[in-house]
Coordinates of C-alpha atoms in Angstrom, one line a residue:
Chain A
M1 CA 85.4 108.7 114.6
N2 CA 89.1 110.6 114.5
Y3 CA 88.4 112.5 111.3
S4 CA 91.2 114.4 111.3
L5 CA 93.2 111.6 110.7
L6 CA 91.7 111.5 107.4
T7 CA 92.4 115.5 106.2
L8 CA 94.7 114.4 103.5
E9 CA 92.5 112.4 101.6
I10 CA 89.5 114.4 102.0
L11 CA 91.3 117.7 100.8
V12 CA 92.3 115.8 97.4
T13 CA 88.9 114.3 96.9
L14 CA 87.4 117.5 97.5
L15 CA 90.1 119.1 95.4
G16 CA 89.6 116.7 92.4
L17 CA 86.0 116.9 92.4
G18 CA 86.7 121.1 92.0
V19 CA 89.0 120.4 89.3
L20 CA 86.4 118.4 87.9
L21 CA 83.6 121.2 88.4
A22 CA 85.8 123.7 87.2
G23 CA 86.1 122.1 83.7
L24 CA 82.8 122.6 83.2
W25 CA 83.4 126.6 83.9
V26 CA 86.8 127.5 82.3
P27 CA 86.6 128.2 78.7
A28 CA 88.3 126.2 77.0
G29 CA 91.5 128.7 76.1
A30 CA 91.9 128.9 79.4
R31 CA 92.4 125.4 80.2
K32 CA 96.0 125.3 82.0
L33 CA 94.6 127.3 84.6
I34 CA 93.0 124.1 85.8
G35 CA 96.2 122.5 85.8
Y36 CA 98.6 125.2 87.6
G37 CA 95.5 125.5 90.2
A38 CA 95.5 121.8 91.1
A39 CA 99.4 121.7 90.9
T40 CA 99.4 124.7 93.3
L41 CA 96.9 123.3 95.8
V42 CA 98.5 119.4 95.9
G43 CA 101.8 121.9 96.5
V44 CA 99.9 123.7 99.6
I45 CA 98.3 120.0 100.8
L46 CA 102.3 118.3 100.6
T47 CA 103.4 121.6 102.5
Y48 CA 100.5 120.9 105.2
A49 CA 101.5 117.5 105.3
I50 CA 105.0 118.0 105.5
G51 CA 104.7 120.8 107.7
G52 CA 104.2 118.9 111.1
A53 CA 100.9 119.2 110.9
S54 CA 100.6 115.3 110.1
P55 CA 97.8 113.7 112.5
A56 CA 99.0 111.3 115.9
D57 CA 99.3 108.1 115.0
G58 CA 95.6 106.1 115.3
T59 CA 93.2 103.9 113.4
A60 CA 89.8 105.2 112.4
F61 CA 87.0 102.9 110.5
G62 CA 87.3 100.5 112.9
G63 CA 90.8 99.8 112.5
M64 CA 90.2 99.9 108.8
F65 CA 92.2 103.3 108.1
V66 CA 95.7 103.4 110.0
V67 CA 97.8 106.5 110.5
D68 CA 101.7 105.3 111.1
A69 CA 105.3 106.7 110.4
M70 CA 104.9 104.7 107.5
S71 CA 101.8 106.2 106.1
N72 CA 103.1 109.4 106.8
F73 CA 106.7 108.6 105.0
F74 CA 104.4 107.5 102.1
K75 CA 101.4 110.2 102.1
G76 CA 104.6 113.3 101.4
F77 CA 106.1 110.9 98.5
F78 CA 102.5 110.6 97.0
L79 CA 101.8 113.9 96.9
L80 CA 104.8 115.2 95.8
A81 CA 104.9 113.1 92.7
A82 CA 101.3 114.3 92.0
V83 CA 103.1 117.8 91.9
V84 CA 105.4 117.2 89.3
V85 CA 102.8 115.2 87.4
L86 CA 100.5 117.6 87.2
L87 CA 103.5 120.2 86.3
L88 CA 104.6 117.9 83.8
S89 CA 100.9 117.8 82.4
L90 CA 100.8 121.4 81.4
D91 CA 102.5 120.4 78.5
Y92 CA 100.2 118.4 76.8
A93 CA 97.3 120.4 77.8
D94 CA 96.4 121.1 73.9
T95 CA 97.0 117.5 72.9
L96 CA 95.1 115.5 75.4
V97 CA 91.0 115.7 74.8
G98 CA 89.3 117.0 78.1
Y99 CA 92.5 118.2 79.8
A100 CA 90.3 118.9 83.2
E101 CA 89.2 115.4 83.6
Y102 CA 92.7 114.5 83.2
C103 CA 93.6 116.3 86.0
A104 CA 90.4 115.4 88.1
L105 CA 91.2 111.9 87.7
T106 CA 95.1 112.1 88.5
L107 CA 94.0 113.5 91.7
F108 CA 91.6 110.3 92.3
A109 CA 94.4 108.2 91.6
L110 CA 96.4 110.2 94.6
V111 CA 93.6 109.4 96.3
G112 CA 93.6 105.8 95.9
M113 CA 97.4 106.0 97.1
L114 CA 96.9 108.0 99.9
F115 CA 94.5 105.4 100.9
A116 CA 96.8 102.5 100.2
A117 CA 99.4 103.9 102.4
S118 CA 96.9 104.0 105.4
A119 CA 95.1 100.5 104.8
N120 CA 95.2 98.4 107.1
D121 CA 92.4 95.8 106.0
F122 CA 91.9 93.6 102.7
I123 CA 88.4 95.1 102.2
L124 CA 90.4 98.8 102.3
L125 CA 93.6 97.5 100.1
F126 CA 91.5 96.0 97.3
V127 CA 89.5 99.3 97.3
A128 CA 92.0 101.2 97.1
L129 CA 93.8 99.4 94.7
E130 CA 91.1 99.4 92.3
L131 CA 90.6 103.5 92.4
I132 CA 94.2 103.8 91.6
T133 CA 93.9 100.8 89.0
I134 CA 91.0 101.9 87.4
T135 CA 92.1 105.7 87.3
F136 CA 94.8 104.2 85.7
Y137 CA 92.9 102.3 82.4
I138 CA 91.6 106.2 81.5
L139 CA 94.7 107.7 82.0
V140 CA 96.8 104.8 80.0
S141 CA 94.4 105.5 77.3
F142 CA 93.6 109.2 77.9
Q143 CA 95.4 109.7 73.9
R144 CA 92.3 108.0 72.5
N145 CA 93.4 109.2 68.6
R146 CA 96.9 107.7 68.9
I147 CA 96.2 103.8 68.7
A148 CA 99.1 103.3 71.1
S149 CA 97.7 104.6 74.0
I150 CA 94.2 103.1 73.5
E151 CA 96.2 99.3 73.1
A152 CA 98.1 100.1 76.1
G153 CA 94.9 101.0 78.0
V154 CA 93.5 97.7 76.9
K155 CA 96.6 96.0 77.5
Y156 CA 96.6 97.3 81.4
L157 CA 93.0 97.0 81.9
I158 CA 93.2 93.1 80.8
L159 CA 95.9 92.0 82.7
G160 CA 95.0 94.8 85.3
A161 CA 91.9 92.7 85.8
V162 CA 93.3 89.4 86.2
A163 CA 95.4 90.6 88.8
S164 CA 92.5 92.1 90.9
G165 CA 90.5 88.6 90.0
F166 CA 93.6 86.6 91.8
M167 CA 93.7 89.4 94.7
V168 CA 89.7 89.4 95.5
F169 CA 90.0 85.6 95.4
G170 CA 92.9 85.4 97.5
T171 CA 90.9 87.8 100.3
A172 CA 88.2 85.5 99.9
L173 CA 90.2 82.6 101.1
I174 CA 92.0 85.0 103.9
F175 CA 88.6 86.1 105.1
G176 CA 87.5 82.7 105.1
S177 CA 90.1 81.2 107.0
A178 CA 90.6 84.4 109.3
N179 CA 87.3 85.0 110.1
T180 CA 88.4 88.5 109.6
T181 CA 89.9 90.9 107.3
N182 CA 91.3 93.2 109.4
F183 CA 95.2 93.4 109.3
F184 CA 96.3 93.9 113.0
E185 CA 93.1 90.9 114.0
I186 CA 95.1 88.7 111.4
A187 CA 98.5 89.4 112.9
A188 CA 97.2 88.7 116.3
K189 CA 96.1 85.0 115.5
Q190 CA 99.3 84.4 112.6
A191 CA 100.7 81.5 114.4
E192 CA 97.7 79.2 113.8
L193 CA 96.6 80.8 110.8
T194 CA 99.8 80.1 108.7
K195 CA 99.4 77.0 109.4
S196 CA 95.9 76.9 107.7
P197 CA 96.6 76.0 103.5
L198 CA 93.5 78.1 103.1
F199 CA 95.1 80.8 104.6
L200 CA 98.2 80.4 103.1
T201 CA 96.6 79.9 99.2
G202 CA 95.1 83.1 99.7
L203 CA 98.0 84.9 100.9
L204 CA 99.7 83.5 97.9
L205 CA 97.1 84.9 95.6
T206 CA 97.2 88.5 97.1
I207 CA 100.8 88.5 96.8
V208 CA 100.4 87.4 92.7
G209 CA 97.6 90.6 93.0
L210 CA 100.5 92.8 94.2
G211 CA 103.3 91.5 92.2
F212 CA 101.7 92.9 89.1
K213 CA 100.9 96.1 90.4
I214 CA 105.0 96.6 91.0
A215 CA 105.6 94.8 88.1
A216 CA 107.6 91.8 89.7
F217 CA 108.6 88.8 87.2
P218 CA 106.1 86.9 86.1
F219 CA 103.8 89.9 86.4
Q220 CA 105.7 92.2 84.2
M221 CA 104.0 91.5 80.9
W222 CA 102.1 94.7 81.1
A223 CA 105.2 97.0 81.9
P224 CA 106.8 97.5 78.7
D225 CA 103.8 98.0 76.6
V226 CA 102.1 100.2 79.0
Y227 CA 105.5 102.5 79.8
Q228 CA 105.4 102.8 75.5
G229 CA 102.0 103.4 74.6
A230 CA 100.5 105.9 77.6
P231 CA 101.1 109.5 77.5
S232 CA 104.5 110.6 79.1
P233 CA 103.0 112.2 82.5
T234 CA 100.9 109.2 83.3
V235 CA 104.1 106.9 82.6
A236 CA 105.7 109.2 86.1
F237 CA 102.7 109.1 87.5
L238 CA 102.5 105.2 87.0
A239 CA 106.6 104.6 87.7
T240 CA 106.6 106.2 90.9
G241 CA 103.4 106.4 92.7
S242 CA 101.6 103.4 91.3
K243 CA 104.8 101.2 92.1
A244 CA 105.3 103.0 95.5
A245 CA 102.0 102.1 96.4
G246 CA 102.0 98.2 95.3
F247 CA 105.4 98.8 97.6
V248 CA 103.8 100.0 100.6
L249 CA 100.6 97.3 101.0
L250 CA 103.8 94.6 100.5
L251 CA 105.5 96.1 103.2
R252 CA 102.7 95.9 105.5
I253 CA 101.2 92.7 104.3
A254 CA 104.8 90.8 105.2
F255 CA 105.7 92.9 107.9
G256 CA 102.7 94.0 109.6
V257 CA 100.6 91.0 109.0
V258 CA 102.7 87.6 108.9
P259 CA 106.6 88.7 109.9
D260 CA 107.2 85.5 110.5
L261 CA 105.9 84.0 107.6
T262 CA 107.8 86.9 105.2
A263 CA 110.7 85.0 107.3
Q264 CA 110.1 81.6 105.9
W265 CA 109.0 82.5 102.5
S266 CA 112.6 84.7 102.1
R267 CA 113.6 82.3 99.2
L268 CA 110.8 83.4 97.4
F269 CA 110.6 86.7 97.7
L270 CA 114.7 86.2 96.8
G271 CA 114.1 83.9 93.7
F272 CA 111.3 86.5 92.4
G273 CA 113.4 89.2 92.5
I274 CA 116.4 87.7 91.1
V275 CA 114.9 86.9 87.9
T276 CA 112.8 90.1 88.2
I277 CA 116.1 91.8 87.8
L278 CA 117.4 89.4 85.2
Y279 CA 114.3 89.8 83.1
G280 CA 114.7 93.8 83.5
S281 CA 118.1 94.4 82.9
L282 CA 118.4 91.8 80.1
C283 CA 115.4 92.8 78.0
A284 CA 115.8 96.7 78.2
I285 CA 119.3 96.0 76.1
P286 CA 117.8 96.1 72.7
Q287 CA 115.3 98.3 72.8
R288 CA 115.0 101.7 70.5
S289 CA 112.6 103.2 72.8
V290 CA 113.2 105.3 75.4
K291 CA 109.9 104.9 77.6
R292 CA 109.9 101.5 76.9
I293 CA 113.2 101.1 78.5
M294 CA 112.0 102.9 81.3
G295 CA 109.3 99.8 81.7
Y296 CA 112.3 97.5 81.8
S297 CA 114.4 99.7 84.3
S298 CA 111.1 99.8 86.5
I299 CA 110.9 96.1 86.0
A300 CA 114.4 95.5 87.2
N301 CA 114.0 98.0 89.7
A302 CA 111.7 96.2 91.3
G303 CA 113.3 93.2 91.3
Y304 CA 116.3 95.2 93.7
L305 CA 113.0 96.1 96.0
L306 CA 112.2 92.6 96.4
L307 CA 115.5 91.6 97.3
G308 CA 115.1 93.9 100.4
I309 CA 111.9 92.7 101.3
A310 CA 113.5 89.1 100.9
A311 CA 115.7 90.2 103.8
A312 CA 112.9 90.3 106.4
S313 CA 115.0 92.5 108.7
L314 CA 114.4 96.0 109.9
N315 CA 117.3 96.9 107.7
G316 CA 115.7 95.6 104.8
S317 CA 112.2 96.8 105.3
A318 CA 113.8 100.6 105.8
A319 CA 115.9 100.0 102.7
V320 CA 113.2 99.4 100.4
M321 CA 111.5 102.6 101.7
T322 CA 114.6 104.7 101.7
Y323 CA 115.2 102.9 97.9
L324 CA 111.2 104.2 96.5
G325 CA 112.1 107.4 98.2
G326 CA 115.1 107.9 95.9
Y327 CA 113.8 106.5 93.0
I328 CA 110.5 108.9 93.1
F329 CA 112.5 111.7 92.9
T330 CA 114.8 110.1 90.4
V331 CA 112.4 108.4 87.9
L332 CA 110.4 112.1 88.2
A333 CA 113.6 113.7 87.0
A334 CA 114.1 111.1 84.4
F335 CA 110.8 111.6 83.1
A336 CA 110.6 115.5 83.0
A337 CA 112.8 115.4 80.6
I338 CA 111.2 112.5 78.8
S339 CA 108.0 114.1 78.8
V340 CA 109.2 117.2 77.1
V341 CA 111.2 115.8 74.8
V342 CA 108.4 113.6 73.7
A343 CA 105.6 116.0 73.6
H344 CA 108.2 118.6 71.4
T345 CA 109.4 115.5 68.7
D346 CA 106.4 113.7 69.3
S347 CA 108.5 110.2 69.0
D348 CA 110.3 108.2 72.0
D349 CA 113.1 106.7 69.8
I350 CA 116.5 107.6 70.8
S351 CA 117.2 109.6 68.3
A352 CA 114.8 111.9 69.3
F353 CA 116.8 112.7 72.3
A354 CA 120.0 113.0 69.5
G355 CA 122.0 116.1 70.9
L356 CA 120.0 117.0 73.4
G357 CA 122.8 118.3 75.1
Q358 CA 122.9 121.3 72.4
R359 CA 119.1 121.6 72.7
S360 CA 118.5 122.3 75.8
A361 CA 120.7 122.3 79.3
W362 CA 117.3 122.0 81.1
L363 CA 116.2 118.3 79.6
A364 CA 119.9 117.7 79.6
T365 CA 120.4 118.1 83.2
A366 CA 117.5 116.4 84.3
L367 CA 118.2 113.3 81.9
T368 CA 121.7 113.2 82.7
V369 CA 120.2 113.2 86.6
G370 CA 117.6 110.6 85.8
M371 CA 119.9 108.6 84.4
V372 CA 122.9 108.6 86.2
S373 CA 120.8 108.2 89.3
L374 CA 119.5 105.3 87.9
A375 CA 122.5 103.4 87.3
G376 CA 123.3 103.8 90.7
I377 CA 126.7 106.2 90.6
P378 CA 127.4 108.0 93.7
P379 CA 126.8 110.8 94.5
L380 CA 123.0 110.9 93.5
A381 CA 120.2 109.3 95.2
G382 CA 120.0 106.2 93.2
F383 CA 123.5 105.4 94.7
F384 CA 122.6 105.7 98.3
A385 CA 119.2 103.7 97.4
K386 CA 121.1 100.6 96.2
F387 CA 123.8 100.8 98.8
Y388 CA 121.3 100.4 101.5
L389 CA 119.6 97.9 100.2
L390 CA 122.6 95.6 99.0
R391 CA 123.7 96.3 102.7
A392 CA 120.6 94.7 104.2
V393 CA 121.0 92.0 101.8
A394 CA 124.3 91.1 102.7
E395 CA 123.8 91.3 106.3
H396 CA 121.4 88.3 105.7
V397 CA 124.8 86.4 103.5
M398 CA 125.4 85.0 107.0
I399 CA 122.0 83.0 107.6
D400 CA 121.2 82.3 103.6
K401 CA 123.9 81.6 101.6
A402 CA 121.4 82.2 98.7
F403 CA 121.3 86.0 99.2
L404 CA 125.1 85.7 98.2
V405 CA 123.8 84.4 95.0
A406 CA 120.9 87.3 95.4
L407 CA 124.1 90.0 96.2
L408 CA 125.8 88.9 92.7
V409 CA 122.7 89.5 90.2
A410 CA 122.1 92.2 91.7
C411 CA 125.8 93.4 90.7
V412 CA 125.5 92.3 87.3
G413 CA 122.5 93.4 87.1
V414 CA 123.7 97.1 87.9
V415 CA 126.5 96.6 85.5
I416 CA 124.1 95.9 82.6
S417 CA 122.1 98.7 83.3
L418 CA 124.8 100.8 83.3
Y419 CA 124.9 100.2 78.9
Y420 CA 121.3 100.8 78.3
Y421 CA 121.0 103.9 81.0
F422 CA 124.2 105.5 79.1
G423 CA 123.1 104.3 75.9
I424 CA 120.7 106.9 76.3
L425 CA 122.9 109.3 77.6
R426 CA 124.9 108.4 74.8
A427 CA 122.6 109.6 72.2
A428 CA 122.0 112.9 73.8
F429 CA 125.3 113.9 74.1
F430 CA 127.5 112.2 71.7
P431 CA 125.2 111.6 68.5
R432 CA 126.2 109.1 65.4
H433 CA 124.5 111.2 63.4
A434 CA 123.8 115.1 62.6
P435 CA 120.3 115.4 64.3
D436 CA 117.8 118.3 63.9
L437 CA 119.7 120.9 66.8
A438 CA 117.2 123.6 66.9
P439 CA 116.7 124.9 70.7
I440 CA 113.8 123.0 72.4
A441 CA 112.0 125.9 74.2
V442 CA 111.0 124.3 78.2
S443 CA 108.3 125.7 79.1
S444 CA 108.4 127.7 83.0
T445 CA 105.8 124.7 84.9
A446 CA 108.3 122.2 83.1
K447 CA 111.3 123.9 84.6
L448 CA 109.7 123.6 88.0
A449 CA 109.1 120.4 88.0
I450 CA 112.6 119.4 86.7
I451 CA 113.9 121.9 89.8
L452 CA 112.2 120.0 92.3
A453 CA 113.2 116.5 91.0
V454 CA 116.8 117.5 90.3
A455 CA 116.7 119.1 94.0
G456 CA 115.4 115.8 95.4
T457 CA 117.7 113.2 93.6
V458 CA 120.9 115.4 94.5
Y459 CA 120.1 116.4 98.0
L460 CA 119.2 112.6 98.8
G461 CA 122.2 111.6 97.2
I462 CA 124.4 114.2 99.4
E463 CA 122.3 114.1 102.6
P464 CA 120.7 110.5 103.1
E465 CA 121.1 110.3 106.4
P466 CA 117.7 112.3 107.5
M467 CA 115.8 110.4 105.3
V468 CA 117.0 107.2 106.5
K469 CA 116.2 107.8 110.2
V470 CA 112.7 108.6 108.8
A471 CA 112.6 105.0 107.1
Q472 CA 113.9 103.1 110.0
Q473 CA 111.6 104.6 112.4
A474 CA 108.8 103.6 109.9
A475 CA 110.1 100.2 109.8
A476 CA 110.4 99.6 113.6
G477 CA 107.0 101.4 113.8
L478 CA 105.3 98.5 111.6
K479 CA 106.6 95.9 113.7
T480 CA 105.5 97.0 117.0
L481 CA 101.7 97.5 115.5
P482 CA 100.7 94.4 115.5
E483 CA 100.8 94.4 119.2
A484 CA 97.8 96.4 119.8
P485 CA 94.8 94.3 117.8
Q486 CA 91.9 96.5 117.6
T487 CA 88.3 95.2 118.3
A488 CA 86.2 94.9 115.8
A489 CA 82.9 96.9 114.9
K490 CA 80.5 93.9 116.0
Chain B
M1 CA 72.8 65.4 101.1
Q2 CA 74.1 67.7 103.0
V3 CA 75.1 70.8 101.1
G4 CA 78.0 72.1 102.8
L5 CA 81.0 75.0 102.7
H6 CA 82.9 72.4 100.8
H7 CA 80.7 72.3 98.2
Y8 CA 80.5 75.9 97.6
L9 CA 84.0 76.3 97.5
V10 CA 84.5 73.7 95.0
V11 CA 81.6 75.7 92.7
S12 CA 83.6 78.9 93.3
A13 CA 87.1 77.7 92.6
L14 CA 85.8 75.6 89.5
L15 CA 84.1 79.1 88.2
F16 CA 87.2 81.2 89.2
S17 CA 89.4 78.4 86.7
L18 CA 86.9 79.0 84.3
G19 CA 87.2 82.4 84.1
L20 CA 91.0 82.0 84.2
L21 CA 90.8 79.5 81.4
G22 CA 88.5 82.2 79.6
V23 CA 91.1 85.1 79.6
L24 CA 93.9 82.7 78.6
A25 CA 92.4 80.7 76.1
R26 CA 90.2 83.0 74.3
R27 CA 91.0 85.9 71.7
N28 CA 88.0 88.1 71.6
L29 CA 88.0 90.7 73.7
L30 CA 84.5 90.7 75.0
V31 CA 84.8 87.0 75.7
I32 CA 88.0 87.6 77.7
Y33 CA 86.1 90.4 80.1
M34 CA 83.3 88.3 80.4
G35 CA 86.2 85.6 82.3
L36 CA 87.2 88.7 84.3
E37 CA 83.9 89.2 85.2
L38 CA 83.3 85.0 86.2
M39 CA 86.5 85.0 88.3
L40 CA 85.4 88.3 90.4
N41 CA 82.0 86.5 91.0
A42 CA 83.5 82.9 91.8
A43 CA 85.0 85.5 94.3
N44 CA 81.7 86.9 95.5
L45 CA 80.6 83.1 95.7
A46 CA 83.2 82.3 98.3
L47 CA 82.9 85.1 100.4
V48 CA 79.0 84.4 100.3
A49 CA 79.4 81.1 101.5
F50 CA 82.1 81.6 104.1
S51 CA 80.0 84.8 105.8
R52 CA 77.2 82.3 106.0
Y53 CA 79.2 79.6 107.7
N54 CA 81.2 81.1 109.6
A55 CA 78.4 83.3 110.7
N56 CA 79.9 86.9 110.0
L57 CA 78.5 89.4 108.0
N58 CA 81.4 91.3 107.1
G59 CA 82.0 88.8 103.9
Q60 CA 79.1 90.2 102.9
V61 CA 79.8 93.9 103.3
M62 CA 82.4 92.8 101.3
V63 CA 80.9 91.7 98.2
F64 CA 79.1 94.9 97.9
F65 CA 82.2 96.4 97.2
I66 CA 83.7 93.9 94.9
I67 CA 80.3 94.4 93.2
T68 CA 80.4 98.3 92.9
V69 CA 84.0 98.1 92.0
A70 CA 83.6 95.7 89.3
A71 CA 80.8 97.7 88.0
A72 CA 83.0 100.9 87.7
E73 CA 85.6 98.5 85.8
V74 CA 83.3 96.8 83.5
A75 CA 82.3 100.6 82.5
V76 CA 86.0 101.9 82.0
G77 CA 86.7 98.4 80.3
L78 CA 83.9 98.4 77.7
S79 CA 84.1 102.3 76.8
L80 CA 87.9 101.1 76.2
I81 CA 87.1 98.1 74.1
V82 CA 84.8 100.5 71.7
A83 CA 87.4 102.9 71.3
L84 CA 89.5 100.7 70.4
Y85 CA 87.2 98.8 68.2
R86 CA 86.4 102.2 66.7
K87 CA 89.9 102.8 65.7
R88 CA 90.9 99.3 64.6
Q89 CA 87.7 97.8 63.6
S90 CA 88.4 94.7 65.6
A91 CA 88.1 93.6 69.3
H92 CA 90.7 90.1 69.0
V93 CA 93.9 90.3 70.7
E94 CA 96.0 89.1 67.6
D95 CA 95.8 93.0 66.5
L96 CA 96.9 94.6 69.2
T97 CA 100.6 94.2 68.3
S98 CA 101.2 98.0 67.8
L99 CA 103.5 98.0 70.6
K100 CA 107.2 96.1 70.1
L101 CA 110.6 96.3 70.1

């Protein structure tokens, strides 16, 4: 077997184990060293992954694990998100009991995401998703002296376990009807399988499980509570890595396994997308907690991404990937600011952000770039993300008039979102009360995280073409792959 | 009477529904957790039945993965419930109300 395909996964796993061991020997006073080391080494792995050293396309573990353009595209973003999250977590090194374990679990969640990007079998899909979810149960409830953190963890646990129950049962039905769990083999006989009600039920249940990961309506209940209660660096990872992992699997199933069915079911995805956008946007309006607003914003964004999947075209899936790329940078920029403010003021109420414009130029810049890009205003990454996505939806209006409704709802959603994103910015720059205007000291690691995220958001806004090209190649690769079915190891 | 694939599937679907009902209807976190385990094991039963009747051992391999993952999930889940109990002196879902608008 070609182990070089798994280089990134093996390196990150070893790093995670190393961090766990280092936690035993590094004295308590120097625990920040672990965070610095982990962030630096993930950064090294990231440069290795981008720097052309990515392995040639291929499969491993009897066709279970696939490396293609899409998996490479997403793995870069997962590694980047982990670097920023580890940098941000350094501000919490003193409040998180067992900081070395926090870093190690973040790395194990990263391994789960890397495997999810390459999953080509329902068994690997399940194991990778569970690796992400179970580590996140712990990461969410890591501040166990805060009741909010534990409560968020328990809520995530119950709803996450229900979702995995649905997914496992769905996989069982798919296995029963297809007699295989490999994506290529199922794709090869999708024409007959899509007539089998057993297979369709199984697929629907699996999509329910993924719908939970991406926080799409009606499986979104956990998002606001978990976002509000969990430690801020965890939320940043949850909003970027975990969501993108759900979407990479959804993309692979929708366009790599059953592309014909996805075209038939486009109205299903469209309907859920529309409701998800409306739910996320409307519920965010009355919120006072910034992290909770980000939770609803994440639901609304899942809705936009579902519209891209509903478009069921090459441009649609490329737009979903482009959107996720821009979204990851944007959310990281926003959370870099939120994380430092929450660490400093111990509150995530909008009033804690009052006067941020005078308190710290760094945080104000990161927050502004994040919110403006989330709202979809040019020339930031969020604008082009929405532009390509809505263009893909608009192309479909000729075929199905329902997409016109989706287009209108998306525009309404953007307008509503302006209200709550700019509500945060108004508090930061034009506070109504005279707040505490003492400057906030921003640590050098947080500054580095802000530079990475803001530079990415601005760069993708000014120069989106390179990423769009890569995303289009990745989307095209997804459709040609099923033509080469692998023979299963008997 | 010959016991066939359908019988196993019906039992599995019943177990799954019972588990889901437990999650939705019960108010104690530990009982909810039992319901969740029932859902996972319903899937295991279906997988083993399919594996037997399709003469394909891959299904039973998947069952091993599910059992392992479920064990990890139980370890984390129970420790979370214990942590919550220490904080709140309660394991009831009605008491999970600190996160709100």
